[in-house]
């Protein structure tokens, strides 16, 4: 009889723990790719752009959150890139989808940023579109800014 209770308890514990939803919005939209020269160059560009990305994200979320979110290079997806003034014109546009996170990589949303990059280097944010918001877990609700009454 005791053995049956132990088995039932183990089965219930495993079932409940496997059926509990875990927040993993950030990792769902990014694919692992094989290493290549193109991917390494893209990674170098993202390393260069990370401070500009984080400045733009911080500026957007400052009205919503007490703690500014961060964007790590592995939470950035290149959507589009193009030369603005023709072949080898060195005036470029890049559009990125980013997933800002707080704390232990808790996704707060998805955003699309377009930068213009030119000689200098000069980096200018030309468009910021908030695509999606994610709710925070209960123990992170304290970083939400309260509306002013």
PDB file of C-alpha atoms in Angstrom:
ATOM      1  CA  UNK A   1       0.000   0.000   0.000  1.00  0.00           C
ATOM      2  CA  UNK A   2       2.820   2.396   0.856  1.00  0.00           C
ATOM      3  CA  UNK A   3       4.571   1.538  -2.408  1.00  0.00           C
ATOM      4  CA  UNK A   4       1.445   2.452  -4.412  1.00  0.00           C
ATOM      5  CA  UNK A   5       1.227   5.824  -2.629  1.00  0.00           C
ATOM      6  CA  UNK A   6       4.900   6.532  -3.374  1.00  0.00           C
ATOM      7  CA  UNK A   7       4.432   5.666  -7.050  1.00  0.00           C
ATOM      8  CA  UNK A   8       1.314   7.858  -7.281  1.00  0.00           C
ATOM      9  CA  UNK A   9       3.148  10.736  -5.570  1.00  0.00           C
ATOM     10  CA  UNK A  10       6.104  10.450  -7.966  1.00  0.00           C
ATOM     11  CA  UNK A  11       3.845  10.282 -11.035  1.00  0.00           C
ATOM     12  CA  UNK A  12       1.844  13.322  -9.866  1.00  0.00           C
ATOM     13  CA  UNK A  13       5.005  15.298  -9.112  1.00  0.00           C
ATOM     14  CA  UNK A  14       6.534  14.550 -12.507  1.00  0.00           C
ATOM     15  CA  UNK A  15       3.265  15.283 -14.327  1.00  0.00           C
ATOM     16  CA  UNK A  16       2.744  18.603 -12.553  1.00  0.00           C
ATOM     17  CA  UNK A  17       6.335  19.741 -12.988  1.00  0.00           C
ATOM     18  CA  UNK A  18       6.354  18.912 -16.704  1.00  0.00           C
ATOM     19  CA  UNK A  19       3.015  20.612 -17.334  1.00  0.00           C
ATOM     20  CA  UNK A  20       3.986  23.893 -15.603  1.00  0.00           C
ATOM     21  CA  UNK A  21       4.653  26.614 -18.175  1.00  0.00           C
ATOM     22  CA  UNK A  22       8.092  28.203 -18.143  1.00  0.00           C
ATOM     23  CA  UNK A  23       8.700  31.619 -19.666  1.00  0.00           C
ATOM     24  CA  UNK A  24      11.154  31.278 -22.520  1.00  0.00           C
ATOM     25  CA  UNK A  25       9.975  33.860 -25.039  1.00  0.00           C
ATOM     26  CA  UNK A  26      13.482  35.039 -25.850  1.00  0.00           C
ATOM     27  CA  UNK A  27      14.855  31.753 -27.082  1.00  0.00           C
ATOM     28  CA  UNK A  28      11.840  30.735 -29.164  1.00  0.00           C
ATOM     29  CA  UNK A  29      12.461  33.114 -32.062  1.00  0.00           C
ATOM     30  CA  UNK A  30      16.191  32.570 -32.639  1.00  0.00           C
ATOM     31  CA  UNK A  31      17.669  29.717 -34.638  1.00  0.00           C
ATOM     32  CA  UNK A  32      21.094  28.213 -34.165  1.00  0.00           C
ATOM     33  CA  UNK A  33      23.038  28.402 -37.401  1.00  0.00           C
ATOM     34  CA  UNK A  34      26.219  26.743 -38.563  1.00  0.00           C
ATOM     35  CA  UNK A  35      29.389  28.759 -38.158  1.00  0.00           C
ATOM     36  CA  UNK A  36      30.391  30.632 -41.295  1.00  0.00           C
ATOM     37  CA  UNK A  37      32.404  33.659 -42.378  1.00  0.00           C
ATOM     38  CA  UNK A  38      29.161  35.572 -42.964  1.00  0.00           C
ATOM     39  CA  UNK A  39      27.864  34.738 -39.491  1.00  0.00           C
ATOM     40  CA  UNK A  40      31.163  35.790 -37.864  1.00  0.00           C
ATOM     41  CA  UNK A  41      31.048  39.139 -39.722  1.00  0.00           C
ATOM     42  CA  UNK A  42      27.437  39.577 -38.613  1.00  0.00           C
ATOM     43  CA  UNK A  43      28.484  38.813 -35.023  1.00  0.00           C
ATOM     44  CA  UNK A  44      31.236  41.455 -35.247  1.00  0.00           C
ATOM     45  CA  UNK A  45      28.706  43.995 -36.512  1.00  0.00           C
ATOM     46  CA  UNK A  46      26.290  43.134 -33.695  1.00  0.00           C
ATOM     47  CA  UNK A  47      29.096  43.528 -31.135  1.00  0.00           C
ATOM     48  CA  UNK A  48      29.725  46.989 -32.576  1.00  0.00           C
ATOM     49  CA  UNK A  49      26.003  47.891 -32.574  1.00  0.00           C
ATOM     50  CA  UNK A  50      25.149  46.514 -29.106  1.00  0.00           C
ATOM     51  CA  UNK A  51      25.718  49.837 -27.254  1.00  0.00           C
ATOM     52  CA  UNK A  52      23.483  51.662 -29.769  1.00  0.00           C
ATOM     53  CA  UNK A  53      20.823  48.957 -29.502  1.00  0.00           C
ATOM     54  CA  UNK A  54      20.869  49.108 -25.695  1.00  0.00           C
ATOM     55  CA  UNK A  55      20.658  52.931 -25.713  1.00  0.00           C
ATOM     56  CA  UNK A  56      17.569  52.805 -27.951  1.00  0.00           C
ATOM     57  CA  UNK A  57      15.933  50.041 -25.891  1.00  0.00           C
ATOM     58  CA  UNK A  58      16.711  51.846 -22.615  1.00  0.00           C
ATOM     59  CA  UNK A  59      15.149  55.029 -24.012  1.00  0.00           C
ATOM     60  CA  UNK A  60      11.953  53.204 -25.044  1.00  0.00           C
ATOM     61  CA  UNK A  61      11.466  51.178 -21.840  1.00  0.00           C
ATOM     62  CA  UNK A  62      12.399  53.993 -19.403  1.00  0.00           C
ATOM     63  CA  UNK A  63       8.742  55.050 -19.252  1.00  0.00           C
ATOM     64  CA  UNK A  64       7.613  51.481 -18.494  1.00  0.00           C
ATOM     65  CA  UNK A  65      10.239  49.907 -16.251  1.00  0.00           C
ATOM     66  CA  UNK A  66      12.294  50.997 -13.256  1.00  0.00           C
ATOM     67  CA  UNK A  67      15.125  48.667 -14.286  1.00  0.00           C
ATOM     68  CA  UNK A  68      16.322  49.127 -17.879  1.00  0.00           C
ATOM     69  CA  UNK A  69      16.330  45.945 -19.959  1.00  0.00           C
ATOM     70  CA  UNK A  70      19.355  44.792 -21.925  1.00  0.00           C
ATOM     71  CA  UNK A  71      19.725  43.212 -25.343  1.00  0.00           C
ATOM     72  CA  UNK A  72      22.441  40.622 -25.751  1.00  0.00           C
ATOM     73  CA  UNK A  73      23.880  39.983 -29.240  1.00  0.00           C
ATOM     74  CA  UNK A  74      22.441  36.458 -29.257  1.00  0.00           C
ATOM     75  CA  UNK A  75      18.932  37.965 -28.876  1.00  0.00           C
ATOM     76  CA  UNK A  76      19.285  39.976 -32.095  1.00  0.00           C
ATOM     77  CA  UNK A  77      18.113  38.833 -35.512  1.00  0.00           C
ATOM     78  CA  UNK A  78      19.126  40.706 -38.679  1.00  0.00           C
ATOM     79  CA  UNK A  79      15.930  41.288 -40.676  1.00  0.00           C
ATOM     80  CA  UNK A  80      17.330  43.364 -43.533  1.00  0.00           C
ATOM     81  CA  UNK A  81      20.431  45.237 -44.627  1.00  0.00           C
ATOM     82  CA  UNK A  82      20.979  47.401 -47.671  1.00  0.00           C
ATOM     83  CA  UNK A  83      23.249  49.985 -49.193  1.00  0.00           C
ATOM     84  CA  UNK A  84      21.475  53.348 -49.251  1.00  0.00           C
ATOM     85  CA  UNK A  85      23.586  55.016 -51.926  1.00  0.00           C
ATOM     86  CA  UNK A  86      24.518  52.131 -54.181  1.00  0.00           C
ATOM     87  CA  UNK A  87      27.313  49.613 -54.452  1.00  0.00           C
ATOM     88  CA  UNK A  88      30.216  50.358 -52.078  1.00  0.00           C
ATOM     89  CA  UNK A  89      28.616  53.667 -51.083  1.00  0.00           C
ATOM     90  CA  UNK A  90      29.359  53.069 -47.379  1.00  0.00           C
ATOM     91  CA  UNK A  91      26.013  54.491 -46.309  1.00  0.00           C
ATOM     92  CA  UNK A  92      24.117  51.472 -45.034  1.00  0.00           C
ATOM     93  CA  UNK A  93      20.823  50.592 -43.398  1.00  0.00           C
ATOM     94  CA  UNK A  94      20.271  47.610 -41.114  1.00  0.00           C
ATOM     95  CA  UNK A  95      16.997  46.448 -39.558  1.00  0.00           C
ATOM     96  CA  UNK A  96      17.125  44.261 -36.463  1.00  0.00           C
ATOM     97  CA  UNK A  97      14.590  42.365 -34.378  1.00  0.00           C
ATOM     98  CA  UNK A  98      15.638  42.393 -30.728  1.00  0.00           C
ATOM     99  CA  UNK A  99      14.398  40.775 -27.532  1.00  0.00           C
ATOM    100  CA  UNK A 100      15.142  42.932 -24.472  1.00  0.00           C
ATOM    101  CA  UNK A 101      15.489  41.085 -21.164  1.00  0.00           C
ATOM    102  CA  UNK A 102      15.709  41.862 -17.458  1.00  0.00           C
ATOM    103  CA  UNK A 103      17.341  39.878 -14.696  1.00  0.00           C
ATOM    104  CA  UNK A 104      17.940  36.234 -15.538  1.00  0.00           C
ATOM    105  CA  UNK A 105      16.961  36.672 -19.211  1.00  0.00           C
ATOM    106  CA  UNK A 106      13.266  37.379 -18.650  1.00  0.00           C
ATOM    107  CA  UNK A 107      11.898  38.711 -21.952  1.00  0.00           C
ATOM    108  CA  UNK A 108       9.985  41.980 -21.695  1.00  0.00           C
ATOM    109  CA  UNK A 109       9.105  42.345 -25.369  1.00  0.00           C
ATOM    110  CA  UNK A 110      10.117  42.291 -28.998  1.00  0.00           C
ATOM    111  CA  UNK A 111      11.201  45.370 -30.914  1.00  0.00           C
ATOM    112  CA  UNK A 112      12.361  46.243 -34.430  1.00  0.00           C
ATOM    113  CA  UNK A 113      15.129  48.813 -34.846  1.00  0.00           C
ATOM    114  CA  UNK A 114      16.503  50.333 -38.038  1.00  0.00           C
ATOM    115  CA  UNK A 115      19.905  52.008 -37.964  1.00  0.00           C
ATOM    116  CA  UNK A 116      21.695  54.024 -40.618  1.00  0.00           C
ATOM    117  CA  UNK A 117      25.454  53.455 -40.520  1.00  0.00           C
ATOM    118  CA  UNK A 118      27.905  55.649 -42.396  1.00  0.00           C
ATOM    119  CA  UNK A 119      31.589  56.515 -42.485  1.00  0.00           C
ATOM    120  CA  UNK A 120      33.006  57.777 -39.247  1.00  0.00           C
ATOM    121  CA  UNK A 121      31.507  55.497 -38.026  1.00  0.00           C
ATOM    122  CA  UNK A 122      28.244  57.310 -37.525  1.00  0.00           C
ATOM    123  CA  UNK A 123      25.318  55.260 -36.249  1.00  0.00           C
ATOM    124  CA  UNK A 124      21.855  56.797 -36.241  1.00  0.00           C
ATOM    125  CA  UNK A 125      18.598  55.189 -35.103  1.00  0.00           C
ATOM    126  CA  UNK A 126      16.045  55.968 -37.833  1.00  0.00           C
ATOM    127  CA  UNK A 127      13.119  53.802 -36.704  1.00  0.00           C
ATOM    128  CA  UNK A 128      12.014  52.023 -33.526  1.00  0.00           C
ATOM    129  CA  UNK A 129       8.902  49.851 -33.562  1.00  0.00           C
ATOM    130  CA  UNK A 130       7.646  48.012 -30.490  1.00  0.00           C
ATOM    131  CA  UNK A 131       6.265  44.714 -31.792  1.00  0.00           C
ATOM    132  CA  UNK A 132       5.140  42.809 -28.712  1.00  0.00           C
ATOM    133  CA  UNK A 133       5.046  43.051 -24.911  1.00  0.00           C
ATOM    134  CA  UNK A 134       5.472  40.178 -22.479  1.00  0.00           C
ATOM    135  CA  UNK A 135       4.157  40.065 -18.932  1.00  0.00           C
ATOM    136  CA  UNK A 136       6.621  39.776 -16.097  1.00  0.00           C
ATOM    137  CA  UNK A 137       6.508  36.967 -13.538  1.00  0.00           C
ATOM    138  CA  UNK A 138       4.977  37.882 -10.158  1.00  0.00           C
ATOM    139  CA  UNK A 139       8.350  38.269  -8.444  1.00  0.00           C
ATOM    140  CA  UNK A 140       9.426  40.846 -11.097  1.00  0.00           C
ATOM    141  CA  UNK A 141       6.282  43.028 -10.967  1.00  0.00           C
ATOM    142  CA  UNK A 142       8.111  45.511  -8.726  1.00  0.00           C
ATOM    143  CA  UNK A 143      10.109  46.880 -11.690  1.00  0.00           C
ATOM    144  CA  UNK A 144       6.955  48.071 -13.476  1.00  0.00           C
ATOM    145  CA  UNK A 145       6.470  51.829 -13.235  1.00  0.00           C
ATOM    146  CA  UNK A 146       3.160  52.794 -11.694  1.00  0.00           C
ATOM    147  CA  UNK A 147       1.007  55.298 -13.601  1.00  0.00           C
ATOM    148  CA  UNK A 148       1.121  58.825 -12.168  1.00  0.00           C
ATOM    149  CA  UNK A 149      -2.237  59.830 -10.627  1.00  0.00           C
TER     150      UNK A 149
END
